[in-house]
Amino acid sequence: MAKGLHRLIRLHQYRVDEKRRSLGKLLGEAALLEEKSQNLEHEIIAEQEIANLAPDSVGMFYGHYATAAVKKREQIALEIDGFAKSIAVAQEEMREEYKDMKVFVITQESHDRTVALETIKEEQAILDELGQEAYRRRSQAKIFWVK
């Protein structure tokens, strides 16, 4: 039984690690999208400053840029929302797998405690028997020498 539980624990640990890796990958991709969004915001601010400095030469092109930037911002926001949902699903899957693994770990710990207690009881019974045997022999030796 113990060997089977160790195998199940190892299997579930592997699954938890896989879920953790996939969650980490999703979080990394979401962080890249956040960074991309921040870079776009900085780029928009820089373009606005340039358009304000030269309204006649560059300013007339800013409207097209602003429209494209707003669309790009919306697209990034949609991607971030999609990743947020994927992250929530991945976190829930990891929690479930961890919970399943923990059941086997607790069962194994309980089994180990039971085996340890049985071993201690057996050892104590052997020690008690040795003590009784030593007492009996001492008692018989006293009787033998007294006669």
PDB file of C-alpha atoms in Angstrom:
ATOM      1  CA  MET A   1       0.000   0.000   0.000  1.00  0.00           C
ATOM      2  CA  ALA A   2       2.722   2.455   0.937  1.00  0.00           C
ATOM      3  CA  LYS A   3       4.542   1.973  -2.328  1.00  0.00           C
ATOM      4  CA  GLY A   4       1.351   2.643  -4.294  1.00  0.00           C
ATOM      5  CA  LEU A   5       0.681   5.833  -2.366  1.00  0.00           C
ATOM      6  CA  HIS A   6       4.210   7.069  -3.004  1.00  0.00           C
ATOM      7  CA  ARG A   7       3.680   6.521  -6.710  1.00  0.00           C
ATOM      8  CA  LEU A   8       0.359   8.353  -6.650  1.00  0.00           C
ATOM      9  CA  ILE A   9       1.898  11.216  -4.703  1.00  0.00           C
ATOM     10  CA  ARG A  10       4.739  11.446  -7.206  1.00  0.00           C
ATOM     11  CA  LEU A  11       2.247  11.399 -10.099  1.00  0.00           C
ATOM     12  CA  HIS A  12       0.140  14.153  -8.564  1.00  0.00           C
ATOM     13  CA  GLN A  13       3.246  16.178  -7.704  1.00  0.00           C
ATOM     14  CA  TYR A  14       4.272  15.957 -11.355  1.00  0.00           C
ATOM     15  CA  ARG A  15       0.817  17.129 -12.418  1.00  0.00           C
ATOM     16  CA  VAL A  16       0.928  20.032  -9.939  1.00  0.00           C
ATOM     17  CA  ASP A  17       4.351  21.010 -11.299  1.00  0.00           C
ATOM     18  CA  GLU A  18       3.013  20.902 -14.867  1.00  0.00           C
ATOM     19  CA  LYS A  19       0.064  23.113 -13.899  1.00  0.00           C
ATOM     20  CA  ARG A  20       2.446  25.479 -12.099  1.00  0.00           C
ATOM     21  CA  ARG A  21       4.677  25.707 -15.178  1.00  0.00           C
ATOM     22  CA  SER A  22       1.748  26.412 -17.497  1.00  0.00           C
ATOM     23  CA  LEU A  23       0.433  29.016 -15.049  1.00  0.00           C
ATOM     24  CA  GLY A  24       3.878  30.638 -14.931  1.00  0.00           C
ATOM     25  CA  LYS A  25       3.955  30.745 -18.718  1.00  0.00           C
ATOM     26  CA  LEU A  26       0.535  32.414 -18.817  1.00  0.00           C
ATOM     27  CA  LEU A  27       1.579  34.927 -16.161  1.00  0.00           C
ATOM     28  CA  GLY A  28       4.737  35.703 -18.125  1.00  0.00           C
ATOM     29  CA  GLU A  29       2.773  36.304 -21.305  1.00  0.00           C
ATOM     30  CA  ALA A  30       0.297  38.508 -19.422  1.00  0.00           C
ATOM     31  CA  ALA A  31       3.200  40.507 -17.997  1.00  0.00           C
ATOM     32  CA  LEU A  32       4.555  41.007 -21.527  1.00  0.00           C
ATOM     33  CA  LEU A  33       1.164  42.298 -22.632  1.00  0.00           C
ATOM     34  CA  GLU A  34       1.066  44.693 -19.673  1.00  0.00           C
ATOM     35  CA  GLU A  35       4.526  45.916 -20.617  1.00  0.00           C
ATOM     36  CA  LYS A  36       3.405  46.296 -24.224  1.00  0.00           C
ATOM     37  CA  SER A  37       0.422  48.347 -23.034  1.00  0.00           C
ATOM     38  CA  GLN A  38       2.638  50.610 -20.933  1.00  0.00           C
ATOM     39  CA  ASN A  39       5.050  51.078 -23.830  1.00  0.00           C
ATOM     40  CA  LEU A  40       2.120  52.050 -26.065  1.00  0.00           C
ATOM     41  CA  GLU A  41       0.978  54.627 -23.497  1.00  0.00           C
ATOM     42  CA  HIS A  42       4.481  56.116 -23.359  1.00  0.00           C
ATOM     43  CA  GLU A  43       4.608  56.152 -27.160  1.00  0.00           C
ATOM     44  CA  ILE A  44       1.254  57.951 -27.345  1.00  0.00           C
ATOM     45  CA  ILE A  45       2.460  60.588 -24.894  1.00  0.00           C
ATOM     46  CA  ALA A  46       5.676  61.052 -26.878  1.00  0.00           C
ATOM     47  CA  GLU A  47       3.731  61.395 -30.135  1.00  0.00           C
ATOM     48  CA  GLN A  48       1.399  63.953 -28.549  1.00  0.00           C
ATOM     49  CA  GLU A  49       4.380  66.045 -27.447  1.00  0.00           C
ATOM     50  CA  ILE A  50       5.894  65.871 -30.931  1.00  0.00           C
ATOM     51  CA  ALA A  51       2.546  66.821 -32.505  1.00  0.00           C
ATOM     52  CA  ASN A  52       2.241  69.804 -30.131  1.00  0.00           C
ATOM     53  CA  LEU A  53       5.749  71.015 -30.999  1.00  0.00           C
ATOM     54  CA  ALA A  54       5.156  70.992 -34.751  1.00  0.00           C
ATOM     55  CA  PRO A  55       1.385  71.171 -35.355  1.00  0.00           C
ATOM     56  CA  ASP A  56       1.694  72.196 -39.024  1.00  0.00           C
ATOM     57  CA  SER A  57       4.158  69.599 -40.274  1.00  0.00           C
ATOM     58  CA  VAL A  58       3.591  66.582 -38.018  1.00  0.00           C
ATOM     59  CA  GLY A  59       0.333  67.418 -36.270  1.00  0.00           C
ATOM     60  CA  MET A  60      -1.820  66.671 -39.296  1.00  0.00           C
ATOM     61  CA  PHE A  61      -0.708  63.014 -39.214  1.00  0.00           C
ATOM     62  CA  TYR A  62      -1.375  62.588 -35.504  1.00  0.00           C
ATOM     63  CA  GLY A  63      -5.105  61.879 -35.995  1.00  0.00           C
ATOM     64  CA  HIS A  64      -4.388  58.739 -37.992  1.00  0.00           C
ATOM     65  CA  TYR A  65      -1.789  57.658 -35.455  1.00  0.00           C
ATOM     66  CA  ALA A  66      -4.189  58.269 -32.536  1.00  0.00           C
ATOM     67  CA  THR A  67      -6.911  56.177 -34.190  1.00  0.00           C
ATOM     68  CA  ALA A  68      -4.500  53.299 -34.788  1.00  0.00           C
ATOM     69  CA  ALA A  69      -3.122  53.620 -31.241  1.00  0.00           C
ATOM     70  CA  VAL A  70      -6.621  53.458 -29.711  1.00  0.00           C
ATOM     71  CA  LYS A  71      -7.406  50.324 -31.727  1.00  0.00           C
ATOM     72  CA  LYS A  72      -4.114  48.788 -30.668  1.00  0.00           C
ATOM     73  CA  ARG A  73      -4.829  49.706 -27.018  1.00  0.00           C
ATOM     74  CA  GLU A  74      -8.255  48.036 -27.224  1.00  0.00           C
ATOM     75  CA  GLN A  75      -6.742  44.935 -28.833  1.00  0.00           C
ATOM     76  CA  ILE A  76      -4.121  44.677 -26.066  1.00  0.00           C
ATOM     77  CA  ALA A  77      -6.826  45.151 -23.421  1.00  0.00           C
ATOM     78  CA  LEU A  78      -8.852  42.305 -24.967  1.00  0.00           C
ATOM     79  CA  GLU A  79      -5.782  40.065 -25.011  1.00  0.00           C
ATOM     80  CA  ILE A  80      -5.079  40.904 -21.347  1.00  0.00           C
ATOM     81  CA  ASP A  81      -8.690  40.030 -20.442  1.00  0.00           C
ATOM     82  CA  GLY A  82      -8.347  36.733 -22.299  1.00  0.00           C
ATOM     83  CA  PHE A  83      -5.164  35.935 -20.410  1.00  0.00           C
ATOM     84  CA  ALA A  84      -6.798  36.918 -17.114  1.00  0.00           C
ATOM     85  CA  LYS A  85      -9.535  34.342 -17.749  1.00  0.00           C
ATOM     86  CA  SER A  86      -6.972  31.710 -18.773  1.00  0.00           C
ATOM     87  CA  ILE A  87      -4.931  32.474 -15.660  1.00  0.00           C
ATOM     88  CA  ALA A  88      -7.990  32.085 -13.432  1.00  0.00           C
ATOM     89  CA  VAL A  89      -8.778  28.709 -15.028  1.00  0.00           C
ATOM     90  CA  ALA A  90      -5.148  27.566 -14.703  1.00  0.00           C
ATOM     91  CA  GLN A  91      -5.046  28.620 -11.049  1.00  0.00           C
ATOM     92  CA  GLU A  92      -8.224  26.685 -10.319  1.00  0.00           C
ATOM     93  CA  GLU A  93      -6.877  23.590 -12.086  1.00  0.00           C
ATOM     94  CA  MET A  94      -3.646  23.829 -10.086  1.00  0.00           C
ATOM     95  CA  ARG A  95      -5.606  24.196  -6.827  1.00  0.00           C
ATOM     96  CA  GLU A  96      -7.697  21.132  -7.640  1.00  0.00           C
ATOM     97  CA  GLU A  97      -4.662  19.044  -8.544  1.00  0.00           C
ATOM     98  CA  TYR A  98      -2.860  20.172  -5.377  1.00  0.00           C
ATOM     99  CA  LYS A  99      -5.923  19.296  -3.309  1.00  0.00           C
ATOM    100  CA  ASP A 100      -6.006  15.817  -4.874  1.00  0.00           C
ATOM    101  CA  MET A 101      -2.304  15.356  -4.160  1.00  0.00           C
ATOM    102  CA  LYS A 102      -2.720  16.529  -0.573  1.00  0.00           C
ATOM    103  CA  VAL A 103      -5.320  13.811   0.074  1.00  0.00           C
ATOM    104  CA  PHE A 104      -2.749  11.151  -0.812  1.00  0.00           C
ATOM    105  CA  VAL A 105      -0.019  12.893   1.192  1.00  0.00           C
ATOM    106  CA  ILE A 106      -2.215  13.027   4.295  1.00  0.00           C
ATOM    107  CA  THR A 107      -3.204   9.389   3.822  1.00  0.00           C
ATOM    108  CA  GLN A 108       0.473   8.422   3.485  1.00  0.00           C
ATOM    109  CA  GLU A 109       1.410  10.397   6.608  1.00  0.00           C
ATOM    110  CA  SER A 110      -1.397   8.695   8.530  1.00  0.00           C
ATOM    111  CA  HIS A 111      -0.219   5.298   7.308  1.00  0.00           C
ATOM    112  CA  ASP A 112       3.372   6.113   8.277  1.00  0.00           C
ATOM    113  CA  ARG A 113       2.253   7.177  11.771  1.00  0.00           C
ATOM    114  CA  THR A 114       0.260   3.973  12.182  1.00  0.00           C
ATOM    115  CA  VAL A 115       3.216   1.842  11.091  1.00  0.00           C
ATOM    116  CA  ALA A 116       5.532   3.761  13.428  1.00  0.00           C
ATOM    117  CA  LEU A 117       3.157   3.271  16.360  1.00  0.00           C
ATOM    118  CA  GLU A 118       2.864  -0.456  15.609  1.00  0.00           C
ATOM    119  CA  THR A 119       6.656  -0.715  15.439  1.00  0.00           C
ATOM    120  CA  ILE A 120       7.009   1.085  18.765  1.00  0.00           C
ATOM    121  CA  LYS A 121       4.402  -1.232  20.352  1.00  0.00           C
ATOM    122  CA  GLU A 122       6.183  -4.312  19.018  1.00  0.00           C
ATOM    123  CA  GLU A 123       9.557  -3.058  20.264  1.00  0.00           C
ATOM    124  CA  GLN A 124       8.051  -2.238  23.653  1.00  0.00           C
ATOM    125  CA  ALA A 125       6.505  -5.726  23.875  1.00  0.00           C
ATOM    126  CA  ILE A 126       9.898  -7.278  23.131  1.00  0.00           C
ATOM    127  CA  LEU A 127      11.586  -5.078  25.758  1.00  0.00           C
ATOM    128  CA  ASP A 128       8.882  -5.953  28.301  1.00  0.00           C
ATOM    129  CA  GLU A 129       9.341  -9.647  27.582  1.00  0.00           C
ATOM    130  CA  LEU A 130      13.127  -9.302  27.976  1.00  0.00           C
ATOM    131  CA  GLY A 131      12.643  -7.481  31.267  1.00  0.00           C
ATOM    132  CA  GLN A 132      10.282 -10.146  32.569  1.00  0.00           C
ATOM    133  CA  GLU A 133      12.664 -12.903  31.477  1.00  0.00           C
ATOM    134  CA  ALA A 134      15.591 -11.172  33.212  1.00  0.00           C
ATOM    135  CA  TYR A 135      13.527 -10.776  36.388  1.00  0.00           C
ATOM    136  CA  ARG A 136      12.469 -14.421  36.270  1.00  0.00           C
ATOM    137  CA  ARG A 137      16.063 -15.592  35.827  1.00  0.00           C
ATOM    138  CA  ARG A 138      17.269 -13.395  38.682  1.00  0.00           C
ATOM    139  CA  SER A 139      14.513 -14.742  40.885  1.00  0.00           C
ATOM    140  CA  GLN A 140      15.426 -18.330  39.974  1.00  0.00           C
ATOM    141  CA  ALA A 141      19.114 -17.622  40.565  1.00  0.00           C
ATOM    142  CA  LYS A 142      18.355 -16.332  44.062  1.00  0.00           C
ATOM    143  CA  ILE A 143      16.295 -19.443  44.819  1.00  0.00           C
ATOM    144  CA  PHE A 144      19.055 -21.667  43.457  1.00  0.00           C
ATOM    145  CA  TRP A 145      21.750 -20.007  45.604  1.00  0.00           C
ATOM    146  CA  VAL A 146      19.616 -19.923  48.731  1.00  0.00           C
ATOM    147  CA  LYS A 147      19.097 -23.729  48.774  1.00  0.00           C
TER     148      LYS A 147
END
